[in-house]
PDB file of C-alpha atoms and ligand atoms in Angstrom:
ATOM      1  CA  UNK A 128      21.565   4.456 -19.400  1.00 72.00           C
ATOM      2  CA  UNK A 129      18.010   4.737 -18.070  1.00 89.00           C
ATOM      3  CA  UNK A 130      16.157   1.492 -17.412  1.00 95.00           C
ATOM      4  CA  UNK A 131      12.511   0.673 -16.876  1.00 97.00           C
ATOM      5  CA  UNK A 132      11.948  -0.339 -13.251  1.00 97.00           C
ATOM      6  CA  UNK A 133       9.052  -2.712 -12.563  1.00 98.00           C
ATOM      7  CA  UNK A 134       7.630  -2.680  -9.051  1.00 97.00           C
ATOM      8  CA  UNK A 135       5.015  -4.917  -7.450  1.00 97.00           C
ATOM      9  CA  UNK A 136       4.777  -2.765  -4.337  1.00 95.00           C
ATOM     10  CA  UNK A 137       2.058  -0.384  -3.261  1.00 95.00           C
ATOM     11  CA  UNK A 138       4.436   2.501  -2.608  1.00 95.00           C
ATOM     12  CA  UNK A 139       2.982   4.493  -5.501  1.00 97.00           C
ATOM     13  CA  UNK A 140       2.306   8.203  -5.923  1.00 97.00           C
ATOM     14  CA  UNK A 141      -1.401   7.775  -6.667  1.00 98.00           C
ATOM     15  CA  UNK A 142      -1.909  11.420  -7.633  1.00 98.00           C
ATOM     16  CA  UNK A 143       0.936  11.086 -10.156  1.00 97.00           C
ATOM     17  CA  UNK A 144      -0.625   7.906 -11.549  1.00 98.00           C
ATOM     18  CA  UNK A 145      -3.981   9.641 -11.913  1.00 98.00           C
ATOM     19  CA  UNK A 146      -2.327  12.653 -13.599  1.00 98.00           C
ATOM     20  CA  UNK A 147      -0.423  10.398 -16.036  1.00 98.00           C
ATOM     21  CA  UNK A 148      -3.608   8.516 -16.940  1.00 98.00           C
ATOM     22  CA  UNK A 149      -5.554  11.754 -17.418  1.00 98.00           C
ATOM     23  CA  UNK A 150      -2.787  13.136 -19.646  1.00 97.00           C
ATOM     24  CA  UNK A 151      -2.900   9.924 -21.693  1.00 97.00           C
ATOM     25  CA  UNK A 152      -6.738   9.849 -21.915  1.00 97.00           C
ATOM     26  CA  UNK A 153      -6.917   6.554 -19.993  1.00 97.00           C
ATOM     27  CA  UNK A 154      -8.406   7.805 -16.723  1.00 97.00           C
ATOM     28  CA  UNK A 155     -11.829   6.410 -15.849  1.00 97.00           C
ATOM     29  CA  UNK A 156     -12.842   8.915 -13.212  1.00 97.00           C
ATOM     30  CA  UNK A 157     -11.352   7.444 -10.046  1.00 98.00           C
ATOM     31  CA  UNK A 158      -9.790   9.807  -7.536  1.00 98.00           C
ATOM     32  CA  UNK A 159      -6.171   9.150  -6.480  1.00 98.00           C
ATOM     33  CA  UNK A 160      -7.526   7.528  -3.300  1.00 98.00           C
ATOM     34  CA  UNK A 161      -9.827   5.298  -5.358  1.00 98.00           C
ATOM     35  CA  UNK A 162      -6.840   4.278  -7.514  1.00 98.00           C
ATOM     36  CA  UNK A 163      -5.001   3.395  -4.301  1.00 98.00           C
ATOM     37  CA  UNK A 164      -7.890   1.294  -3.013  1.00 98.00           C
ATOM     38  CA  UNK A 165      -8.347  -0.473  -6.380  1.00 98.00           C
ATOM     39  CA  UNK A 166      -4.706  -1.498  -6.351  1.00 98.00           C
ATOM     40  CA  UNK A 167      -4.597  -2.395  -2.651  1.00 98.00           C
ATOM     41  CA  UNK A 168      -7.564  -4.723  -3.120  1.00 98.00           C
ATOM     42  CA  UNK A 169      -6.058  -6.483  -6.148  1.00 98.00           C
ATOM     43  CA  UNK A 170      -4.289  -9.837  -6.104  1.00 98.00           C
ATOM     44  CA  UNK A 171      -1.159  -8.299  -7.662  1.00 98.00           C
ATOM     45  CA  UNK A 172      -0.111  -5.027  -9.219  1.00 98.00           C
ATOM     46  CA  UNK A 173       2.796  -3.839 -11.356  1.00 98.00           C
ATOM     47  CA  UNK A 174       3.885  -0.249 -11.835  1.00 98.00           C
ATOM     48  CA  UNK A 175       6.702   0.618 -14.232  1.00 98.00           C
ATOM     49  CA  UNK A 176       8.750   3.781 -14.087  1.00 97.00           C
ATOM     50  CA  UNK A 177      11.535   5.391 -16.054  1.00 97.00           C
ATOM     51  CA  UNK A 178      13.705   7.998 -14.335  1.00 96.00           C
ATOM     52  CA  UNK A 179      10.968   8.407 -11.725  1.00 92.00           C
ATOM     53  CA  UNK A 180       8.183   8.886 -14.276  1.00 95.00           C
ATOM     54  CA  UNK A 181       5.277   6.405 -14.192  1.00 97.00           C
ATOM     55  CA  UNK A 182       5.123   4.844 -17.647  1.00 98.00           C
ATOM     56  CA  UNK A 183       2.936   1.760 -17.185  1.00 98.00           C
ATOM     57  CA  UNK A 184       0.731  -0.039 -14.747  1.00 98.00           C
ATOM     58  CA  UNK A 185      -1.537  -3.027 -14.474  1.00 98.00           C
ATOM     59  CA  UNK A 186      -3.292  -5.174 -11.934  1.00 98.00           C
ATOM     60  CA  UNK A 187      -4.892  -8.579 -11.657  1.00 98.00           C
ATOM     61  CA  UNK A 188      -7.826  -9.724  -9.546  1.00 98.00           C
ATOM     62  CA  UNK A 189      -7.918 -13.353  -8.416  1.00 98.00           C
ATOM     63  CA  UNK A 190      -9.756 -15.723  -6.100  1.00 98.00           C
ATOM     64  CA  UNK A 191      -6.424 -17.448  -5.513  1.00 97.00           C
ATOM     65  CA  UNK A 192      -7.747 -20.746  -6.885  1.00 98.00           C
ATOM     66  CA  UNK A 193      -9.113 -20.790 -10.403  1.00 98.00           C
ATOM     67  CA  UNK A 194     -10.277 -17.409 -11.708  1.00 98.00           C
ATOM     68  CA  UNK A 195      -8.403 -14.194 -12.382  1.00 98.00           C
ATOM     69  CA  UNK A 196      -9.089 -10.989 -14.267  1.00 98.00           C
ATOM     70  CA  UNK A 197      -6.736  -8.404 -15.778  1.00 98.00           C
ATOM     71  CA  UNK A 198      -7.571  -4.721 -15.294  1.00 98.00           C
ATOM     72  CA  UNK A 199      -6.031  -1.264 -15.788  1.00 98.00           C
ATOM     73  CA  UNK A 200      -3.377  -2.390 -18.262  1.00 98.00           C
ATOM     74  CA  UNK A 201      -1.699   0.751 -19.561  1.00 98.00           C
ATOM     75  CA  UNK A 202       1.579   1.876 -21.129  1.00 98.00           C
ATOM     76  CA  UNK A 203       2.120   5.592 -21.659  1.00 98.00           C
ATOM     77  CA  UNK A 204       1.741   6.539 -25.316  1.00 98.00           C
ATOM     78  CA  UNK A 205       5.342   7.729 -25.628  1.00 97.00           C
ATOM     79  CA  UNK A 206       6.680   4.352 -24.458  1.00 98.00           C
ATOM     80  CA  UNK A 207       4.560   1.878 -26.402  1.00 98.00           C
ATOM     81  CA  UNK A 208       5.824  -0.955 -28.620  1.00 98.00           C
ATOM     82  CA  UNK A 209       8.913  -1.463 -26.483  1.00 97.00           C
ATOM     83  CA  UNK A 210       7.719  -4.601 -24.708  1.00 98.00           C
ATOM     84  CA  UNK A 211       6.673  -2.850 -21.484  1.00 98.00           C
ATOM     85  CA  UNK A 212       3.024  -3.906 -21.606  1.00 98.00           C
ATOM     86  CA  UNK A 213       4.071  -7.474 -22.321  1.00 98.00           C
ATOM     87  CA  UNK A 214       6.297  -7.466 -19.234  1.00 98.00           C
ATOM     88  CA  UNK A 215       3.500  -6.038 -17.096  1.00 98.00           C
ATOM     89  CA  UNK A 216       1.039  -8.734 -18.177  1.00 98.00           C
ATOM     90  CA  UNK A 217       3.583 -11.550 -17.915  1.00 98.00           C
ATOM     91  CA  UNK A 218       4.538 -10.483 -14.384  1.00 98.00           C
ATOM     92  CA  UNK A 219       0.883 -10.283 -13.360  1.00 98.00           C
ATOM     93  CA  UNK A 220      -0.119 -13.625 -14.892  1.00 98.00           C
ATOM     94  CA  UNK A 221       2.920 -15.298 -13.305  1.00 98.00           C
ATOM     95  CA  UNK A 222       1.169 -14.772  -9.951  1.00 98.00           C
ATOM     96  CA  UNK A 223      -1.837 -16.923 -10.951  1.00 98.00           C
ATOM     97  CA  UNK A 224      -0.484 -20.254 -12.298  1.00 98.00           C
ATOM     98  CA  UNK A 225      -3.201 -22.713 -13.264  1.00 98.00           C
ATOM     99  CA  UNK A 226      -5.916 -20.073 -13.277  1.00 98.00           C
ATOM    100  CA  UNK A 227      -8.270 -18.921 -16.037  1.00 98.00           C
ATOM    101  CA  UNK A 228      -7.499 -15.264 -16.789  1.00 98.00           C
ATOM    102  CA  UNK A 229     -10.207 -13.104 -18.343  1.00 98.00           C
ATOM    103  CA  UNK A 230     -10.280  -9.521 -19.549  1.00 97.00           C
ATOM    104  CA  UNK A 231     -12.278  -7.105 -21.636  1.00 96.00           C
ATOM    105  CA  UNK A 232     -10.660  -5.133 -24.437  1.00 95.00           C
ATOM    106  CA  UNK A 233     -12.235  -3.026 -27.129  1.00 90.00           C
ATOM    107  CA  UNK A 234      -9.181  -1.512 -28.789  1.00 92.00           C
ATOM    108  CA  UNK A 235      -6.239  -3.823 -28.160  1.00 97.00           C
ATOM    109  CA  UNK A 236      -7.091  -7.434 -29.061  1.00 97.00           C
ATOM    110  CA  UNK A 237      -3.808  -7.703 -31.015  1.00 98.00           C
ATOM    111  CA  UNK A 238      -1.798  -6.969 -27.867  1.00 98.00           C
ATOM    112  CA  UNK A 239      -3.500  -9.716 -25.854  1.00 98.00           C
ATOM    113  CA  UNK A 240      -3.451 -12.128 -28.796  1.00 98.00           C
ATOM    114  CA  UNK A 241       0.332 -11.689 -28.915  1.00 98.00           C
ATOM    115  CA  UNK A 242       0.367 -12.878 -25.287  1.00 98.00           C
ATOM    116  CA  UNK A 243      -1.653 -16.032 -25.970  1.00 98.00           C
ATOM    117  CA  UNK A 244      -5.142 -14.774 -25.137  1.00 98.00           C
ATOM    118  CA  UNK A 245      -7.988 -15.910 -27.376  1.00 97.00           C
ATOM    119  CA  UNK A 246     -11.458 -14.388 -27.798  1.00 96.00           C
ATOM    120  CA  UNK A 247     -14.076 -16.082 -25.645  1.00 94.00           C
ATOM    121  CA  UNK A 248     -17.574 -15.107 -26.605  1.00 92.00           C
ATOM    122  CA  UNK A 249     -20.378 -14.820 -24.104  1.00 93.00           C
ATOM    123  CA  UNK A 250     -18.938 -12.081 -21.922  1.00 91.00           C
ATOM    124  CA  UNK A 251     -21.495  -9.849 -20.234  1.00 94.00           C
ATOM    125  CA  UNK A 252     -21.243  -7.008 -17.751  1.00 95.00           C
ATOM    126  CA  UNK A 253     -23.198  -4.362 -15.891  1.00 97.00           C
ATOM    127  CA  UNK A 254     -22.520  -1.503 -13.507  1.00 96.00           C
ATOM    128  CA  UNK A 255     -24.332  -1.884 -10.201  1.00 97.00           C
ATOM    129  CA  UNK A 256     -26.097   1.413  -9.693  1.00 97.00           C
ATOM    130  CA  UNK A 257     -24.138   4.404 -11.007  1.00 96.00           C
ATOM    131  CA  UNK A 258     -20.431   4.313 -11.936  1.00 96.00           C
ATOM    132  CA  UNK A 259     -18.317   4.753  -8.769  1.00 96.00           C
ATOM    133  CA  UNK A 260     -21.503   5.458  -6.855  1.00 96.00           C
ATOM    134  CA  UNK A 261     -21.653   9.001  -8.172  1.00 94.00           C
TER     135      UNK A 261
HETATM  136  C1  LIG B 426      -2.292  -2.125 -24.893  1.00 53.00           C
HETATM  137  C2  LIG B 426      -1.011  -1.516 -24.355  1.00 53.00           C
HETATM  138  C3  LIG B 426      -0.988  -1.688 -22.819  1.00 53.00           C
HETATM  139  C4  LIG B 426       0.202  -2.233 -24.976  1.00 53.00           C
HETATM  140  O1  LIG B 426       1.359  -1.751 -24.319  1.00 53.00           O
HETATM  141  P1  LIG B 426       2.807  -1.787 -25.018  1.00 53.00           P
HETATM  142  O2  LIG B 426       3.797  -1.527 -23.932  1.00 53.00           O
HETATM  143  O3  LIG B 426       2.841  -0.883 -26.192  1.00 53.00           O
HETATM  144  O4  LIG B 426       2.850  -3.307 -25.523  1.00 53.00           O
HETATM  145  P2  LIG B 426       4.137  -4.151 -25.993  1.00 53.00           P
HETATM  146  O5  LIG B 426       5.171  -3.239 -26.543  1.00 53.00           O
HETATM  147  O6  LIG B 426       4.541  -5.025 -24.869  1.00 53.00           O
HETATM  148  O7  LIG B 426       3.499  -5.016 -27.173  1.00 53.00           O
HETATM  149  C5  LIG B 426       3.664  -6.418 -27.219  1.00 53.00           C
HETATM  150  C6  LIG B 426       3.063  -6.910 -28.507  1.00 53.00           C
HETATM  151  O8  LIG B 426       1.644  -6.652 -28.526  1.00 53.00           O
HETATM  152  C7  LIG B 426       1.222  -6.345 -29.869  1.00 53.00           C
HETATM  153  N1  LIG B 426       0.766  -4.954 -29.906  1.00 53.00           N
HETATM  154  C8  LIG B 426       0.929  -3.985 -28.968  1.00 53.00           C
HETATM  155  N2  LIG B 426       0.330  -2.843 -29.341  1.00 53.00           N
HETATM  156  C9  LIG B 426      -0.220  -3.084 -30.556  1.00 53.00           C
HETATM  157  C10 LIG B 426      -0.962  -2.288 -31.460  1.00 53.00           C
HETATM  158  N3  LIG B 426      -1.269  -0.991 -31.187  1.00 53.00           N
HETATM  159  N4  LIG B 426      -1.370  -2.833 -32.636  1.00 53.00           N
HETATM  160  C11 LIG B 426      -1.078  -4.123 -32.935  1.00 53.00           C
HETATM  161  N5  LIG B 426      -0.365  -4.944 -32.086  1.00 53.00           N
HETATM  162  C12 LIG B 426       0.056  -4.423 -30.915  1.00 53.00           C
HETATM  163  C13 LIG B 426       2.471  -6.527 -30.748  1.00 53.00           C
HETATM  164  O9  LIG B 426       2.505  -7.878 -31.153  1.00 53.00           O
HETATM  165  C14 LIG B 426       3.582  -6.235 -29.754  1.00 53.00           C
HETATM  166  O10 LIG B 426       4.817  -6.816 -30.133  1.00 53.00           O
HETATM  167  P3  LIG B 426       5.756  -6.049 -31.229  1.00 53.00           P
HETATM  168  O11 LIG B 426       5.844  -4.612 -30.797  1.00 53.00           O
HETATM  169  O12 LIG B 426       7.065  -6.775 -31.114  1.00 53.00           O
HETATM  170  O13 LIG B 426       5.063  -6.202 -32.551  1.00 53.00           O
HETATM  171  C15 LIG B 426      -0.915  -0.006 -24.745  1.00 53.00           C
HETATM  172  O14 LIG B 426      -1.082   0.126 -26.149  1.00 53.00           O
HETATM  173  C16 LIG B 426      -1.936   0.866 -24.058  1.00 53.00           C
HETATM  174  O15 LIG B 426      -1.737   1.268 -22.922  1.00 53.00           O
HETATM  175  N6  LIG B 426      -3.052   1.181 -24.758  1.00 53.00           N
HETATM  176  C17 LIG B 426      -4.076   2.065 -24.226  1.00 53.00           C
HETATM  177  C18 LIG B 426      -4.750   1.469 -23.044  1.00 53.00           C
HETATM  178  C19 LIG B 426      -5.426   0.157 -23.384  1.00 53.00           C
HETATM  179  O16 LIG B 426      -6.138   0.034 -24.377  1.00 53.00           O
HETATM  180  N7  LIG B 426      -5.178  -0.818 -22.501  1.00 53.00           N
HETATM  181  C20 LIG B 426      -5.814  -2.124 -22.610  1.00 53.00           C
HETATM  182  C21 LIG B 426      -7.143  -2.035 -21.988  1.00 53.00           C
HETATM  183  S1  LIG B 426      -7.920  -3.609 -21.904  1.00 53.00           S
END
């Protein structure tokens, strides 16, 4: 029987990840090389696959001391509500014990609430210059 394989390594087909995100309407304009660099410069990443197909990914930024931030949390539409996203986030947060973990979400507060996250008002953000410098 097929099993989801979770990997924390950077041996990822970045073009395939980009294509999967585009197909699932969760691409934010990065090129495959920009996806690679985003992940390489993260504190930890998780990619999940099923029979060689990328079905989920996520990454966490951290200063290694007190502050961390979850980004790019995604499970392919066809594989949702099977606990994959939960595993991705739990594996990522396990790498930052004792740290405050923040995130932004517009559409999925229920998912993060199920993982113990609580709304914290006062968040602000801006893009420096134009998005991705383009
Ligand atoms: C958010 C997302 C990553 C969740 O992935 P997933 O693999 O389906 O999540 P899980 O199956 O691990 O869900 C764990 C729990 O979260 C909650 N949850 C997940 N999706 C939910 C939804 N659409 N509505 C309400 N609760 C939800 C449930 O409590 C669920 O447990 P249950 O299925 O036993 O009820 C996925 O829906 C996704 O990729 N969405 C589009 C991208 C996105 O919005 N990412 C977050 C950006 S900040």
